[in-house]
Coordinates of N, CA and C in Angstrom, one line a residue:
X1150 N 9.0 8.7 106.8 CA 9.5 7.6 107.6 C 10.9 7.8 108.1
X1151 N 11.7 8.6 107.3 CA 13.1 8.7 107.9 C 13.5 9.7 108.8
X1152 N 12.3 10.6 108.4 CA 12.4 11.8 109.8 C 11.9 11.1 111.2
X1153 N 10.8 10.4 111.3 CA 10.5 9.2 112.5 C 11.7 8.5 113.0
X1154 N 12.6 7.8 112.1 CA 13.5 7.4 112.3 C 15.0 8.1 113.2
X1155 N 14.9 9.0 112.4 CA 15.8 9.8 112.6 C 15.7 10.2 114.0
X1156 N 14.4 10.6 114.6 CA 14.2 11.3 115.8 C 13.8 10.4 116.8
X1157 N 13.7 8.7 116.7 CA 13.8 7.7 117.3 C 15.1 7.5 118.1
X1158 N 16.1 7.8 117.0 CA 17.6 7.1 117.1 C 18.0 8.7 117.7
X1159 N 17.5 10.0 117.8 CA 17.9 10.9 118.6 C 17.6 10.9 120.0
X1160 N 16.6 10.3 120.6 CA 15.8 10.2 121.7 C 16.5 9.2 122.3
X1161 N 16.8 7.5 121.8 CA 17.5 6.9 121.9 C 18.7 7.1 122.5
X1162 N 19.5 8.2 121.6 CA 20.8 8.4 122.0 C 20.4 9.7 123.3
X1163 N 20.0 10.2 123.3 CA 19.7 11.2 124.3 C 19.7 10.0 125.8
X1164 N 18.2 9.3 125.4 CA 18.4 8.1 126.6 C 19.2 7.4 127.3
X1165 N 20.6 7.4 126.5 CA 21.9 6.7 127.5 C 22.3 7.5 127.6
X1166 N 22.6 9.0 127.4 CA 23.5 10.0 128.1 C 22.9 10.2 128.9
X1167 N 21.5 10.7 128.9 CA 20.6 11.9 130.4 C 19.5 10.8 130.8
X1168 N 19.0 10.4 130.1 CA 17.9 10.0 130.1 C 16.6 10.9 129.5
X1169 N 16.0 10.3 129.6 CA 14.1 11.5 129.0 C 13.6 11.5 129.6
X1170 N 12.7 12.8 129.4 CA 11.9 13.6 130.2 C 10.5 12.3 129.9
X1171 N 9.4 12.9 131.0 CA 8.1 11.7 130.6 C 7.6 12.4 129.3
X1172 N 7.7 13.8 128.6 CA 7.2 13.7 127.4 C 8.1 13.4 126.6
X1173 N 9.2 13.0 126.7 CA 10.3 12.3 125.4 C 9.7 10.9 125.4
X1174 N 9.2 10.5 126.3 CA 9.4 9.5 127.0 C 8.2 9.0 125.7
X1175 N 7.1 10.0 126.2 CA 5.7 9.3 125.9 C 6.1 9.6 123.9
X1176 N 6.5 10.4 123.7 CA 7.1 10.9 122.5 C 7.9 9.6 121.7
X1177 N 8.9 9.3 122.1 CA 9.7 8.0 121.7 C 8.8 7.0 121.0
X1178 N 7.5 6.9 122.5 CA 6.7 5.7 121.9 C 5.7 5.9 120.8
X1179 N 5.2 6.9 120.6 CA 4.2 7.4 119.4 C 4.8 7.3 118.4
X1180 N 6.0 7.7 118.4 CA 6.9 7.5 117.1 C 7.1 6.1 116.3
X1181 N 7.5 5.4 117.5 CA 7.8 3.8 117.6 C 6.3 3.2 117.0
X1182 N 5.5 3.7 117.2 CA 4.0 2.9 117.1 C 3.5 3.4 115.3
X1183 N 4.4 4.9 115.5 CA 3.7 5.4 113.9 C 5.2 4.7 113.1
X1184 N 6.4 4.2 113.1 CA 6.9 3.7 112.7 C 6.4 2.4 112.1
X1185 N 6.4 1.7 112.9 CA 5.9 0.1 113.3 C 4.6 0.5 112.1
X1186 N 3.5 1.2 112.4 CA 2.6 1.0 111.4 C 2.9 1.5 110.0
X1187 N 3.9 2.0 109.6 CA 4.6 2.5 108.1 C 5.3 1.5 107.8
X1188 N 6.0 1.1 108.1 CA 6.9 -0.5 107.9 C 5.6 -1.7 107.7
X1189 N 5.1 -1.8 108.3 CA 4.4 -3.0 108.0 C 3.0 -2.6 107.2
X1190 N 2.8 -1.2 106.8 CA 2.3 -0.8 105.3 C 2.9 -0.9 104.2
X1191 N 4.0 -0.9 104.4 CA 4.6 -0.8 102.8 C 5.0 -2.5 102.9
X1192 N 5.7 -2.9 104.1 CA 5.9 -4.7 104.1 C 4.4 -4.8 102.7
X1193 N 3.3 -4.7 103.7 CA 1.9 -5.5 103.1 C 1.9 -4.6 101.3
X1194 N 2.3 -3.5 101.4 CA 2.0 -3.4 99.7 C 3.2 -3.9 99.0
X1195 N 4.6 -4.3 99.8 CA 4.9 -5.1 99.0 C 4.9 -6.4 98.7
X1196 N 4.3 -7.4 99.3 CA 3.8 -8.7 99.3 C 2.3 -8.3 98.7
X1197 N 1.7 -8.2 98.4 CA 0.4 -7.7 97.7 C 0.7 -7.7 96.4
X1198 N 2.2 -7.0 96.0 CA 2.5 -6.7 94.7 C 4.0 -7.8 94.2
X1199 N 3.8 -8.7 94.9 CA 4.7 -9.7 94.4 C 4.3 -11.2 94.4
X1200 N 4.7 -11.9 93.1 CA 4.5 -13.0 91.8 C 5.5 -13.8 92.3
X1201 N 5.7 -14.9 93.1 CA 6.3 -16.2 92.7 C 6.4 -16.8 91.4
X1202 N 7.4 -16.9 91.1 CA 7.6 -17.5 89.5 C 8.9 -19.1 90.1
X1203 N 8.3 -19.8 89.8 CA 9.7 -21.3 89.8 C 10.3 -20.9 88.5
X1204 N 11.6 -22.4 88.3 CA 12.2 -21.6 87.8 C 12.1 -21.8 85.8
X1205 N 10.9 -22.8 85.7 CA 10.4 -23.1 84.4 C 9.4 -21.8 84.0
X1206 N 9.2 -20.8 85.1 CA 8.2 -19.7 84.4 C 7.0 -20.1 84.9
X1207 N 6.4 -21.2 85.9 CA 4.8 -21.1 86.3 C 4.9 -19.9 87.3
X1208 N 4.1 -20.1 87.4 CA 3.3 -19.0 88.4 C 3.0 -20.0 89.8
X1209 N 3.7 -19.7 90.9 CA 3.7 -20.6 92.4 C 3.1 -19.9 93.6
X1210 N 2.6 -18.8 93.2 CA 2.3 -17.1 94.1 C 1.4 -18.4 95.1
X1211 N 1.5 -18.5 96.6 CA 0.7 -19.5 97.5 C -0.7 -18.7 97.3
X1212 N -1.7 -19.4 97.2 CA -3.1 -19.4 97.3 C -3.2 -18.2 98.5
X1213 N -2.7 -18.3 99.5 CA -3.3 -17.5 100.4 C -2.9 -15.9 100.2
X1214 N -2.3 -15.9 99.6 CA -1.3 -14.7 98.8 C -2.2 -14.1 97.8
X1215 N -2.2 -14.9 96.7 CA -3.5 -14.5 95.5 C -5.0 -13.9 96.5
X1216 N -5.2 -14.8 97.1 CA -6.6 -14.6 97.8 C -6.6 -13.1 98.4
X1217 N -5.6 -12.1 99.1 CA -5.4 -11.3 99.3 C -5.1 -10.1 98.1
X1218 N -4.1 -10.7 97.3 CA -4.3 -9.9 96.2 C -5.3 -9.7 95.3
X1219 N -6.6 -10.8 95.2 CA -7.2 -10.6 94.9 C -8.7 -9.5 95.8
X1220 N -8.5 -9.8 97.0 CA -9.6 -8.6 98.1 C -9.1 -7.7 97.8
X1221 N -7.7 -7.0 97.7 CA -7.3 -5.7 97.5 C -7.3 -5.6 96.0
X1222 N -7.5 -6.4 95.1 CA -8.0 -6.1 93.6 C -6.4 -5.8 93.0
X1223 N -5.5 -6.5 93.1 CA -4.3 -6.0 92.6 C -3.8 -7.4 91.9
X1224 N -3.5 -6.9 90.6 CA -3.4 -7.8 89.2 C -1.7 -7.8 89.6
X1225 N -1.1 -9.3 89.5 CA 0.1 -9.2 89.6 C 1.0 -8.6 88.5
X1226 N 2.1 -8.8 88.2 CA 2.9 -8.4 87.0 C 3.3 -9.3 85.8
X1227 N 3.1 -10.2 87.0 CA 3.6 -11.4 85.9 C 2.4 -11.9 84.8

C-alpha cells in the first residue's frame, strides 16, 4: 500500500511540473482505484474486529455491527 502511495504522490507531483503522459495518466488512476480498494479493506477488517464497551464494561457494539461480524464469523475480543 505504501509503494501505491508513494507513486501516486510521484505522478501527482510530476503533474504540476510537466504534466502526464495518457499512460501516467491512465496509470495514476488504477493506482488510485487499487488504493481506494486497500483502504477500505483494512477500514472493514478493522470495524469487523472492533467491541464498543460504555464505560460500566457492557457491551454497546450497534446491532448492525454484530450482524456483520457475525456473516464474516468473527468473535469479538471482548
Amino acid at each position: 500500500m505504501h509503494e501505491i502511495l508513494k507513486r501516486i504522490n510521484e505522478l501527482a507531483a510530476k503533474r504540476k511540473k510537466k504534466g502526464l503522459t495518457q499512460i501516467e495518466n491512465a496509470e495514476i488512476i488504477i493506482l488510485r482505484c487499487q488504493y481506494i480498494q486497500e483502504f477500505r479493506g483494512s477500514m472493514e477488517e478493522l470495524l469487523l474486529n472492533t467491541t464498543i464497551v460504555d464505560p460500566i464494561g457492557d457491551d454497546v457494539t450497534p446491532e448492525k455491527l454484530k450482524r456483520a461480524q457475525a456473516r464474516h464469523k468473527v468473535k469479538p475480543i471482548w
